[in-house]
Coordinates of C-alpha atoms and ligand atoms in Angstrom, one line a residue:
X476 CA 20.6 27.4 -6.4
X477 CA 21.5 24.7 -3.6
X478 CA 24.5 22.9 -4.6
X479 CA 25.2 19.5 -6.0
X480 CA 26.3 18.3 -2.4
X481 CA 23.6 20.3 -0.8
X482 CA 20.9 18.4 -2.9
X483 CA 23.0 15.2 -1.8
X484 CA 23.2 15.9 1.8
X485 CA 19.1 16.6 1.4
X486 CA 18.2 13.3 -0.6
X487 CA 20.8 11.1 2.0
X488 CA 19.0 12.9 5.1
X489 CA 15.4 12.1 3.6
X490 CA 16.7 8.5 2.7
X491 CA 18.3 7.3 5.7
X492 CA 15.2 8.8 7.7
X493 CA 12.0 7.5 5.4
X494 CA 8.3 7.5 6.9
X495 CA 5.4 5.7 5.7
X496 CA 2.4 7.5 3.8
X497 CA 0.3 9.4 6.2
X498 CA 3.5 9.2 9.0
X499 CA 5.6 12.0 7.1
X500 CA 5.9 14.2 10.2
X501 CA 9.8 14.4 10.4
X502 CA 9.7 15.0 6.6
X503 CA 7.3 18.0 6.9
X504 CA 9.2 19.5 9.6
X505 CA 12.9 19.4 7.5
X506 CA 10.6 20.8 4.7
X507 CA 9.2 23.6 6.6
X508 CA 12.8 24.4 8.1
X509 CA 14.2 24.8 4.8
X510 CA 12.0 26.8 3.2
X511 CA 12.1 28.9 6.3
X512 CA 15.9 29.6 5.5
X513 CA 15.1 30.0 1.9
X514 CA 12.9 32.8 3.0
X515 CA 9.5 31.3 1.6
X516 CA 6.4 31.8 3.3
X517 CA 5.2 27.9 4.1
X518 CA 2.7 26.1 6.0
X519 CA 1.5 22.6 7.0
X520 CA -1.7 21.2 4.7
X521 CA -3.4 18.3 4.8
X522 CA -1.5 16.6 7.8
X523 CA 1.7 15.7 7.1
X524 CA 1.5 17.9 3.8
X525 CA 3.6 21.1 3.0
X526 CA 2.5 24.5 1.0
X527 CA 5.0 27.0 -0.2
X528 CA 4.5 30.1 -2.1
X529 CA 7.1 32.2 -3.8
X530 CA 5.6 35.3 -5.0
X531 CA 6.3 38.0 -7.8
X532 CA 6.7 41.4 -7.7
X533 CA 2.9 41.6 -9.7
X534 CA -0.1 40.0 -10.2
X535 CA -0.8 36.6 -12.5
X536 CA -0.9 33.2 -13.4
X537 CA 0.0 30.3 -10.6
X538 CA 2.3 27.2 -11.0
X539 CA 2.4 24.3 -8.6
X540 CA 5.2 22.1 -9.0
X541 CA 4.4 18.8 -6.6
X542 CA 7.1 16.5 -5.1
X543 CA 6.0 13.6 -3.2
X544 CA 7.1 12.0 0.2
X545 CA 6.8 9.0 1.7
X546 CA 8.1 6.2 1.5
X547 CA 7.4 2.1 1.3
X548 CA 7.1 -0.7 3.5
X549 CA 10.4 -2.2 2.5
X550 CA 13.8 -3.2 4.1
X551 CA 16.6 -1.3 2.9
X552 CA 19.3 -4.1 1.9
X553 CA 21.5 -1.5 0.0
X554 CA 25.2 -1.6 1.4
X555 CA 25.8 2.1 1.6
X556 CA 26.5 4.8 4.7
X557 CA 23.0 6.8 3.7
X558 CA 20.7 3.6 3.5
X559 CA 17.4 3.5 5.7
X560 CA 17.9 3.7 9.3
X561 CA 14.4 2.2 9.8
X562 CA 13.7 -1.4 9.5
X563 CA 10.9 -2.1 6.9
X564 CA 10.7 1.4 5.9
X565 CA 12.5 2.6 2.7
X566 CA 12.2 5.2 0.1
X567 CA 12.6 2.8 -2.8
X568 CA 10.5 4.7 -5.2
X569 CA 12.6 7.8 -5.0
X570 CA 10.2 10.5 -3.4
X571 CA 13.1 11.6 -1.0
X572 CA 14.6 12.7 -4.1
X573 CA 11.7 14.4 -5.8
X574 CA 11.6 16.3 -2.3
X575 CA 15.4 17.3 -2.7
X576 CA 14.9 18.2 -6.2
X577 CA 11.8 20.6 -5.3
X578 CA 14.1 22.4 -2.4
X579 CA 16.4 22.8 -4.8
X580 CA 13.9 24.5 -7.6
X581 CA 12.5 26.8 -4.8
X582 CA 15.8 27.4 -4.5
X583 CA 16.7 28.4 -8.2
X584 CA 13.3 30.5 -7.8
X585 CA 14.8 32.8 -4.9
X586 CA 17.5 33.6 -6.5
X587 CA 15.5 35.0 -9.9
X588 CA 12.2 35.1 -8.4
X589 CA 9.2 35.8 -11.4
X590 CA 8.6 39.2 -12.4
X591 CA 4.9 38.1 -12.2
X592 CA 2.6 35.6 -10.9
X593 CA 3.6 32.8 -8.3
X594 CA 4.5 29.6 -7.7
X595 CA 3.5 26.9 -5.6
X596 CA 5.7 24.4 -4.1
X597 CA 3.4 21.6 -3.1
X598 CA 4.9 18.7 -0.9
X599 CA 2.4 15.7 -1.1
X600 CA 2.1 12.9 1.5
X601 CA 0.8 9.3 0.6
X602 CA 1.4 9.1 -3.0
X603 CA 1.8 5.5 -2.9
X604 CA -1.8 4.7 -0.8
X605 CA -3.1 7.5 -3.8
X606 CA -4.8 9.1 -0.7
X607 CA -2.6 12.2 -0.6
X608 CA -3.2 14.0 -3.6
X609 CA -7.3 14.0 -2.6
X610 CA -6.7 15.1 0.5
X611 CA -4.3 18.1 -0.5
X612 CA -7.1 19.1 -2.6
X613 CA -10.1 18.9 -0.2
X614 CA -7.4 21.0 2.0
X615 CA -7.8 23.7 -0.8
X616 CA -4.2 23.3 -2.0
X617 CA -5.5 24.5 -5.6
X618 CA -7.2 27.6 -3.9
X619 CA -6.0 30.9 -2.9
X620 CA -3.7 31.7 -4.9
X621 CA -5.8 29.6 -7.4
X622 CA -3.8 27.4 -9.2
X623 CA -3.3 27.4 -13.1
X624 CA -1.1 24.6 -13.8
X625 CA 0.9 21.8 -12.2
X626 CA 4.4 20.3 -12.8
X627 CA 5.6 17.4 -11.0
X628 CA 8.8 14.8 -11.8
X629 CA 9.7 11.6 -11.3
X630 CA 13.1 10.0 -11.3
X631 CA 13.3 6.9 -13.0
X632 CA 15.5 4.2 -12.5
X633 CA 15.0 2.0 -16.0
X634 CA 16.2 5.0 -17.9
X635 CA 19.6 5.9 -17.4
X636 CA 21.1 9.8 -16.0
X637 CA 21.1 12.4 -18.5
X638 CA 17.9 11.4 -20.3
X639 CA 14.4 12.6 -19.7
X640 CA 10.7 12.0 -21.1
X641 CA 7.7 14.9 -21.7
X642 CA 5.4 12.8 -23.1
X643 CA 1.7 14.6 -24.4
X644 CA -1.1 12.5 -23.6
X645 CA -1.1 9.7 -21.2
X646 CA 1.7 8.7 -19.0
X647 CA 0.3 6.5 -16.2
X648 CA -2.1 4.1 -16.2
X649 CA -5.8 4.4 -14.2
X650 CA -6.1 2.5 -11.6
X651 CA -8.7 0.5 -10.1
X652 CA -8.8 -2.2 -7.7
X653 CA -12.0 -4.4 -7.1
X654 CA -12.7 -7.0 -4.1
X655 CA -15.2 -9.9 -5.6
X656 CA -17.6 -12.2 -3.5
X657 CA -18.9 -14.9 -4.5
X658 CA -21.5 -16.8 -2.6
X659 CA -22.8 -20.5 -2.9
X660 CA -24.2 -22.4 -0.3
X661 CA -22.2 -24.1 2.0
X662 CA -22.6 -28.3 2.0
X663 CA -20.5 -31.7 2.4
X664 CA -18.0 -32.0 0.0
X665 CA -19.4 -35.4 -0.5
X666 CA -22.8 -33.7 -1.0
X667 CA -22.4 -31.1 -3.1
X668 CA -26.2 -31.4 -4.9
X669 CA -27.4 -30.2 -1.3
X670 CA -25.6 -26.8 -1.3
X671 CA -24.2 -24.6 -4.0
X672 CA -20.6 -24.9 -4.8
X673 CA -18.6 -20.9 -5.3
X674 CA -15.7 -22.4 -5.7
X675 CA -16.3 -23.7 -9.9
X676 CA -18.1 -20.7 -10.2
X677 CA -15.3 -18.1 -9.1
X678 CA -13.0 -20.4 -11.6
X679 CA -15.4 -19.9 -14.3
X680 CA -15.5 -16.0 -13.5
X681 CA -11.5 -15.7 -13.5
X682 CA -11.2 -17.6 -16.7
X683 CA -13.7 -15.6 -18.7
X684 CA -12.7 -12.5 -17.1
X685 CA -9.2 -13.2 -19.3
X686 CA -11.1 -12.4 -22.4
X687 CA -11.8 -9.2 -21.3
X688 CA -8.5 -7.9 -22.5
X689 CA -8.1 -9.6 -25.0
X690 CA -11.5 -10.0 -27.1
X691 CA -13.5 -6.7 -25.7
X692 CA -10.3 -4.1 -25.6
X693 CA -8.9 -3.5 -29.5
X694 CA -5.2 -4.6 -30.0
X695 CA -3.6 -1.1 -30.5
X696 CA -4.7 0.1 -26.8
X697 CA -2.8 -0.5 -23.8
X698 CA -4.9 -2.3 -20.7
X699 CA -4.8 -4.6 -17.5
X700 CA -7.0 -7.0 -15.5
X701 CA -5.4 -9.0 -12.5
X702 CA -6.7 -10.8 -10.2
X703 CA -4.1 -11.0 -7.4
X704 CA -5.9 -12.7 -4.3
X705 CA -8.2 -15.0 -3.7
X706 CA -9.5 -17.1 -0.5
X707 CA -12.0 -19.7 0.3
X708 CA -12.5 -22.8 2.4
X709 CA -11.0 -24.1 5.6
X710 CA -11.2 -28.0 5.1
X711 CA -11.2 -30.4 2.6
X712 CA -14.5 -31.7 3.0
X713 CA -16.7 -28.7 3.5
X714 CA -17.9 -26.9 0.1
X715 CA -17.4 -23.2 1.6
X716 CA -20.0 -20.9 1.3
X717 CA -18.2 -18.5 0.1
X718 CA -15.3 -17.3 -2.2
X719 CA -13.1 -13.8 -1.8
X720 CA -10.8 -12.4 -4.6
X721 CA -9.5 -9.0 -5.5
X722 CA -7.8 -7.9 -8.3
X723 CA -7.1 -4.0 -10.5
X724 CA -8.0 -3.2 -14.1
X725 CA -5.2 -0.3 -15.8
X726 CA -5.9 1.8 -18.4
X727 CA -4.9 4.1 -20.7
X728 CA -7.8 6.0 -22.0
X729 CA -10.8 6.8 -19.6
X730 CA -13.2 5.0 -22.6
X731 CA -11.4 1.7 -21.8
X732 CA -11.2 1.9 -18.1
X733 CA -15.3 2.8 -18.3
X734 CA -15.6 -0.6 -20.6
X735 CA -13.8 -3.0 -18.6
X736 CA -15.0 -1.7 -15.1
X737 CA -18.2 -2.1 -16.5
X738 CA -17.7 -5.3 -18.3
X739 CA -16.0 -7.7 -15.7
X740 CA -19.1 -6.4 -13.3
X741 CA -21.6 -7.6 -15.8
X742 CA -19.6 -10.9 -17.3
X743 CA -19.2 -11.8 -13.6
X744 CA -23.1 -11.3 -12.6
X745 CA -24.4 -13.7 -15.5
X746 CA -21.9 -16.1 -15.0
X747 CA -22.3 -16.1 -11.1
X748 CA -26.4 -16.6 -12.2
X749 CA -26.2 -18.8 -14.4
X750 CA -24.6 -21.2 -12.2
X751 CA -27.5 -20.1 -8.9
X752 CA -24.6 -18.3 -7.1
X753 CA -24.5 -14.4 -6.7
X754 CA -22.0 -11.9 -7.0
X755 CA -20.9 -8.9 -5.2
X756 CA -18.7 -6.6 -6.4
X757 CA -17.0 -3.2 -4.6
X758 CA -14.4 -0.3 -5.7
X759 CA -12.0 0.7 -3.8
X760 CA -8.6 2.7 -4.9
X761 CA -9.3 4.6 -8.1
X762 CA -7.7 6.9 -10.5
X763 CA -7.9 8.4 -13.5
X764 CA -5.8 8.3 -16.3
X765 CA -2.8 10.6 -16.0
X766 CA -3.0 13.1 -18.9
X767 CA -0.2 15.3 -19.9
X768 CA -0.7 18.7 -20.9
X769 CA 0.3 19.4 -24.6
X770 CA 0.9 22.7 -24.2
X771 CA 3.1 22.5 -21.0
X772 CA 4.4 19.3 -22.8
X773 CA 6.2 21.9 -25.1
X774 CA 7.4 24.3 -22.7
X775 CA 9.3 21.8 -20.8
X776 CA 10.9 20.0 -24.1
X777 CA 12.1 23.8 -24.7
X778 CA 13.1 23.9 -21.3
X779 CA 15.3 20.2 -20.8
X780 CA 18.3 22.2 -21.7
X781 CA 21.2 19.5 -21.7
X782 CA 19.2 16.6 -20.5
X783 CA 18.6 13.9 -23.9
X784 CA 14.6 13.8 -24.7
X785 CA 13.6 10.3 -25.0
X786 CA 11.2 8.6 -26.1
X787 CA 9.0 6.0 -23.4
X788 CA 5.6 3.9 -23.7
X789 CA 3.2 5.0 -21.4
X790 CA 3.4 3.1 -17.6
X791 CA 0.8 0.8 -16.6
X792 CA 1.3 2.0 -13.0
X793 CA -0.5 4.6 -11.2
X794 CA 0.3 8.3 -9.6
X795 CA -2.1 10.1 -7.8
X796 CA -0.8 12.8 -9.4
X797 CA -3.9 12.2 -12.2
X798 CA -6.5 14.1 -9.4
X799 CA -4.6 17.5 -10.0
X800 CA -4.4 16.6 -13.7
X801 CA -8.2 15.8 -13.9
X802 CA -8.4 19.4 -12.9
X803 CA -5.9 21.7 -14.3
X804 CA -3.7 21.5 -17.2
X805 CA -0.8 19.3 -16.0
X806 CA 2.5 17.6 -16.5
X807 CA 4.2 14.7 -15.4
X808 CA 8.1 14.9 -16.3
X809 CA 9.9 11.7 -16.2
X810 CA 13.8 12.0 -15.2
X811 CA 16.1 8.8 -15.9
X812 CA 18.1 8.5 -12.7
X813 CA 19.7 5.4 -13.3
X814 CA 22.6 3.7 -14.4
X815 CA 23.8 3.3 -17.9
X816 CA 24.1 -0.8 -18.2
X817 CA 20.6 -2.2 -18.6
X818 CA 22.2 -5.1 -16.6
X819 CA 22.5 -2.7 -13.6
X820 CA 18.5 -1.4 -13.1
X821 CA 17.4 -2.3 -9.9
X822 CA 13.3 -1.9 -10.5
X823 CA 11.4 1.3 -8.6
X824 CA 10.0 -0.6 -5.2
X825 CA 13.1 -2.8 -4.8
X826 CA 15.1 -3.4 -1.5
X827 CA 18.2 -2.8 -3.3
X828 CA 16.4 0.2 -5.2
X829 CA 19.0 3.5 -5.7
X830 CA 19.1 6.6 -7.8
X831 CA 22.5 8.7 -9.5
X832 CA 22.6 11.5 -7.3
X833 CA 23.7 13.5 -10.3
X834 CA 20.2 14.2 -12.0
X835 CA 19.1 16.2 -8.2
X836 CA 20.3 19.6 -10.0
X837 CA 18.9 18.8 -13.2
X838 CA 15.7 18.0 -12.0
X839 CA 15.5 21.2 -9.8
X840 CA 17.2 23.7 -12.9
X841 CA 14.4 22.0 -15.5
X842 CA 11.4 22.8 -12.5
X843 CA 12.5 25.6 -11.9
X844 CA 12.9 27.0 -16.2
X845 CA 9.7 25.5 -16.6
X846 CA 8.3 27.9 -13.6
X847 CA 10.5 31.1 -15.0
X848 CA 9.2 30.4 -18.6
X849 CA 5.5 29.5 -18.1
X850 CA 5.2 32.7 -15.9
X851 CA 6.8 34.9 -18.4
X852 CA 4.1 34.0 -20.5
Ligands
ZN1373 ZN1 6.2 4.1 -6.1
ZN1374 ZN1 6.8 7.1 -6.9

């Protein structure tokens, strides 16, 4: 297997070179170069994606193991030789690691390579826009060899080196995001009997939507709603015609996600009536929830080896990750990658955001056992 300082020199050569989702040209082209010296037959997929396959010497199941690999709109303020060599772009979520980590399981699976079966080594642009996974699969990423089950990691800087989660069930949120219009009719803010005025009526809709969470979802499930923009009106003495918001619901179970999407949609049509203003509503970004496989869940507790199984609540963020999960059995590991005083966690997304280089060779061994293992059957 690559070396601790190989795995370094990989991350630090992905981090001080980070591209934006969809723009992960330079990325794909280290990618394809190493597995080219690792001796595994690759190819570009779905633009700026990657495809490896390592085969055995016989017929049988398939395993995908997924890194993802771009990076965020965000200036790197980190005081160190490897930081981002490109202003406002940064991998502060830790996808140049996952990409290190995944060289360095392909490269763990050269050296034993599986008596049978194969495995797929699936680099995945535009995880953060959650446009990458779909496209990967429309590109037929879980065709040919057809894929059986999915493995992917991420690093995780609240949660200190050494310690790990394999959680069954869900581990990221849904995700949904929604853009709102509501329209009035526009009149003199001196007048406002003459016109119809959106701007009460999108106050009334925010406030209600609050007891969405809280009155329709029970108290023991975990759920979301934010609205995080909204825009009307130029002047102080026009009533606007109309107002803009946008917002996302999160979820943990698709029954609750179905609910609320549902819910805030109707709550927001009476009220908007009721008040002789209408309401459109629109969907954009959506995912499901991200499921864990219980069975592959087990193999890769067995397989953690030294790392410390801990316990985590499921995140209210997203990973697109949840479209290969709402097709094959799946599994997302978590892998602490941070430091060991709480006072010291600088948040995933952050300017300042940094991982301990030391959990690249853990990541890759426990990919990699979990590939061994699950194709031993
Ligand atoms: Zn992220
Ligand atoms: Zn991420």
């Amino acid at each position: 297997m690559l070396s601790l300082d190989e795995l370094v020199a990989i991350r630090r050569d992905f981090h001080q070179h980070p591209e934006l989702a969809g723009e992960e040209k330079r990325s794909q082209k280290v990618l394809l170069e190493w597995l080219e010296r690792l001796g595994i037959e690759a190819k570009p997929l779905a633009g700026t994606g990657v495809v490896g396959l390592i085969r055995g010497a016989a017929d049988g199941p398939c395993i995908m193991l997924r890194a993802d690999m771009d990076a965020l709109p965000v200036t790197d303020e980190k005081d160190v030789e490897y930081r981002s060599r490109q202003a406002g772009c940064m991998h502060a979520c830790g996808h140049d690691a996952h990409m290190a980590i995944l060289l360095g399981a392909a490269s763990a699976l050269v050296d034993a390579p599986p008596s049978a079966g194969s495995v797929k080594l699936v680099f995945q642009p535009a995880e953060e826009q959650g446009a990458g996974a779909k496209a990967m699969i429309e590109s037929g990423v879980l065709e040919d060899p057809k894929v059986d089950v999915a493995i992917a990691l991420h690093v995780w800087s609240p949660m200190p080196a050494g310690r790990a989660v394999a959680r069954p069930g869900s581990i990221m949120a849904s995700v949904d995001s929604f853009s709102m219009r509501v329209r009035g009719r526009s009149t003199h803010a001196a007048r406002p009997e003459e016109g119809c005025d959106p701007i009460p009526v999108a106050a009334g809709i925010i406030t209600a939507a609050q007891t969405l969470v809280s009155r329709k979802v029970a108290p023991y499930e975990r759920a979301v709603l934010s609205f995080t923009s909204i825009h009307a009106g130029t002047a102080f003495n026009v009533i606007p015609e109309t107002v803009e918001m946008k917002g996302t619901i999160r979820a943990q179970k698709s029954s609750v996600r179905k609910m609320l999407t549902e819910h805030l949609g109707q709550q927001a049509q009476h009220l908007a009536a009721s008040m002789e203003a209408s309401m459109e509503l629109s969907w954009s970004e959506r995912l499901p929830v991200l499921e864990n496989d219980a069975d592959l869940i087990k193999l890769a507790r067995d397989q953690a080896g030294a790392l410390e199984l801990s316990d985590m609540e499921p995140l209210m963020v997203g990973e697109d990750f949840a479209l290969f999960a709402e097709r094959i059995p799946a599994a997302m590991l978590i892998l602490g990658a941070g430091p060991k005083d709480p006072e010291k966690i600088i948040p995933h997304h952050h300017p300042r955001f940094d991982i301990d280089e030391s959990v690249l060779p853990q990541g890759a061994r426990w990919l990699a056992d979990c590939a061994q293992v699950y194709l031993q059957g």
